[in-house]
PDB file of C-alpha atoms in Angstrom:
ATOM      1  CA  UNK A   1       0.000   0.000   0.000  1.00  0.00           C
ATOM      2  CA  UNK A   2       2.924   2.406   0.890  1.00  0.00           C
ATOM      3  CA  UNK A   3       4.258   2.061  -2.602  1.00  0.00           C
ATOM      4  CA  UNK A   4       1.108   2.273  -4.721  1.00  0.00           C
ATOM      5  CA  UNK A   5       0.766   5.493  -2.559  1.00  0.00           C
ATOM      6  CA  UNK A   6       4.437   7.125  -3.475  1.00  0.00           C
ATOM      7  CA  UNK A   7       3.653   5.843  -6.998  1.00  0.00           C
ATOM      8  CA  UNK A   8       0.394   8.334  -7.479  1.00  0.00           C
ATOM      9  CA  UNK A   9       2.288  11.564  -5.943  1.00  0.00           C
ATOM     10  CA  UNK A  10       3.408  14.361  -8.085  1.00  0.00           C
ATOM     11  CA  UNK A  11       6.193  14.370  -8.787  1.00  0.00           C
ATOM     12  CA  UNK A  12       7.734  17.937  -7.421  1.00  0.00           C
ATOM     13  CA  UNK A  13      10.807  18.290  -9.377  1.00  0.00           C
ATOM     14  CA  UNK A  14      12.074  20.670 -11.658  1.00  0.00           C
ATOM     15  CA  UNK A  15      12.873  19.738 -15.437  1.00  0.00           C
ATOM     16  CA  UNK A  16      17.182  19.875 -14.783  1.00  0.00           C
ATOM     17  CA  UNK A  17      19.752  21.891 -17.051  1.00  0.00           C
ATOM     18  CA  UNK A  18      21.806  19.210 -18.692  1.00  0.00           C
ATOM     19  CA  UNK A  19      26.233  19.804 -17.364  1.00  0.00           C
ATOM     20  CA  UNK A  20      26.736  21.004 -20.806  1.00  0.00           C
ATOM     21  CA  UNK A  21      24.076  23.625 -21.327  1.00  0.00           C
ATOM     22  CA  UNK A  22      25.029  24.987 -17.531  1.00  0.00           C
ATOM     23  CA  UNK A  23      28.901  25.234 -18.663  1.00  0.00           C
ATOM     24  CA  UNK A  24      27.709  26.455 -22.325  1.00  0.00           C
ATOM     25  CA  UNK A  25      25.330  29.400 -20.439  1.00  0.00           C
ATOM     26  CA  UNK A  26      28.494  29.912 -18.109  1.00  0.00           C
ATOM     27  CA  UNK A  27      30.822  30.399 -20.723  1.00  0.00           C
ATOM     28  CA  UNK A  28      28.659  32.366 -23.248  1.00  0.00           C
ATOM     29  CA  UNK A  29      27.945  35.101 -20.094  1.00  0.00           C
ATOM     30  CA  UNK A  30      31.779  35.086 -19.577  1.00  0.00           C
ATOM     31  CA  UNK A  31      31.310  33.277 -16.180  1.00  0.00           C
ATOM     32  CA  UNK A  32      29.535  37.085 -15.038  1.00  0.00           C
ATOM     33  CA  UNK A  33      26.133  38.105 -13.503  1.00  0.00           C
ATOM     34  CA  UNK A  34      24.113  39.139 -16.057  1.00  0.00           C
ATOM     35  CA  UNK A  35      22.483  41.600 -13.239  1.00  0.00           C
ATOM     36  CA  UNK A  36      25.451  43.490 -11.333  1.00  0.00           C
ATOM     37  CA  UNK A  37      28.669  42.326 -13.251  1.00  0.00           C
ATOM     38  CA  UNK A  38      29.672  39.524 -10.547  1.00  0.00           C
ATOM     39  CA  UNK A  39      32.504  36.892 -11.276  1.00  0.00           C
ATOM     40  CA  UNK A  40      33.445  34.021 -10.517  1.00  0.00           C
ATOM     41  CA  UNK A  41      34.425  34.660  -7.070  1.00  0.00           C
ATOM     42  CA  UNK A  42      30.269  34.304  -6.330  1.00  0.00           C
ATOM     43  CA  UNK A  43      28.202  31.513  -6.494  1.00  0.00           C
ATOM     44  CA  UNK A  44      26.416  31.806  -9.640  1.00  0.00           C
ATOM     45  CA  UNK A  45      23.176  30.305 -10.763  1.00  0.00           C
ATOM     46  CA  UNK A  46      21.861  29.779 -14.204  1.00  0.00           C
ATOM     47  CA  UNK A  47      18.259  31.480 -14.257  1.00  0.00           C
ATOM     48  CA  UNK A  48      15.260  31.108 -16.215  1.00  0.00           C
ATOM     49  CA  UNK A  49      14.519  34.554 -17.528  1.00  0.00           C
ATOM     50  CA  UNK A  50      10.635  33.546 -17.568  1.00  0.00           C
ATOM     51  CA  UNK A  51      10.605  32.060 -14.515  1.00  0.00           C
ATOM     52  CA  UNK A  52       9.526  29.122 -16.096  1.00  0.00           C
ATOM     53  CA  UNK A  53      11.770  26.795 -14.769  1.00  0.00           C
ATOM     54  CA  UNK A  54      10.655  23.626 -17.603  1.00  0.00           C
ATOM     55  CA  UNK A  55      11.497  26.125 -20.132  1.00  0.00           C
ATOM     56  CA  UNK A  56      15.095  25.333 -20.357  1.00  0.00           C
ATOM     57  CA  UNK A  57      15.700  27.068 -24.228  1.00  0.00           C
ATOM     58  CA  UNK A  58      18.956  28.774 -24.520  1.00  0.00           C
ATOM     59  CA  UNK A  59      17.500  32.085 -25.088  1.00  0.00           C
ATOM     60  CA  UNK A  60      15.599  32.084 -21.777  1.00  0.00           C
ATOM     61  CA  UNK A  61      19.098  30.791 -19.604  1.00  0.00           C
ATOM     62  CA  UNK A  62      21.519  33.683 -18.394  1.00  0.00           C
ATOM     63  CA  UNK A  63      23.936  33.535 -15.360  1.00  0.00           C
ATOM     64  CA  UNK A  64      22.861  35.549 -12.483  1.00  0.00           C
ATOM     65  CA  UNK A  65      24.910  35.549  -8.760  1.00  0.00           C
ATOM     66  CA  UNK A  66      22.763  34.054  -5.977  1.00  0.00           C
ATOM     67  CA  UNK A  67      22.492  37.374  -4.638  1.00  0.00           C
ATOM     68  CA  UNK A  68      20.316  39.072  -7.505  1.00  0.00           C
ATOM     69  CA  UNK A  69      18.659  35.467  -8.431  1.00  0.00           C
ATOM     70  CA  UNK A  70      17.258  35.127  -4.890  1.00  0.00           C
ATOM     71  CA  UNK A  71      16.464  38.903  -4.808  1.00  0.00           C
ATOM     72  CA  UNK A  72      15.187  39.327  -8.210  1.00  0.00           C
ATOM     73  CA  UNK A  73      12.127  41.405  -8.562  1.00  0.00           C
ATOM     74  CA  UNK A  74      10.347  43.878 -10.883  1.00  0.00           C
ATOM     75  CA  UNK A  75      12.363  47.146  -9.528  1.00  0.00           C
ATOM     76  CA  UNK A  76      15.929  44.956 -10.306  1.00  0.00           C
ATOM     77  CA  UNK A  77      14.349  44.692 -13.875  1.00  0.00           C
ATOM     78  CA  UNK A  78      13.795  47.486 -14.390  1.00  0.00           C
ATOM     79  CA  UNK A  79      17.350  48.852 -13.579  1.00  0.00           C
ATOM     80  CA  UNK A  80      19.182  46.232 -15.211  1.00  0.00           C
ATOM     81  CA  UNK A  81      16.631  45.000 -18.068  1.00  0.00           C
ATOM     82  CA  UNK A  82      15.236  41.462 -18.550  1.00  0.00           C
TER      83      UNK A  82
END
């Protein structure tokens, strides 16, 4: 009974960024924050420009610092563009 009931959950996870498109995204925004300029020396995540995170098309990726990506909101937008 316990597995039938794990079986009919849904399933909460996000659709993943392949290694390769993460180091491609990396690379193509020169390893920088697409937001304030940060390097390397941050932890940078790859973020879904439409918030859509199964939307994983190479023209919605960019590399954003933890920083802005946790803290992103409309008035950061608006500064720095989509």
């Amino acid at each position: 009974h316990i597995e039938l009931c794990k079986s009919n959950r849904k399933s909460n996870k996000r659709k993943t960024i392949s290694p390769k498109i993460r180091v491609y995204i990396l690379e193509r925004d020169n390893f920088m924050c697409q937001f304030c300029g940060a390097g390397k020396e941050s932890r940078l995540h790859i973020d879904h420009i439409d918030k859509n995170t199964e939307n994983n098309s190479l023209d919605n990726l960019r590399v954003l610092c933890m920083q802005c990506n946790l803290g992103r909101n409309t008035f950061m937008e608006e500064i720095y563009g989509k």
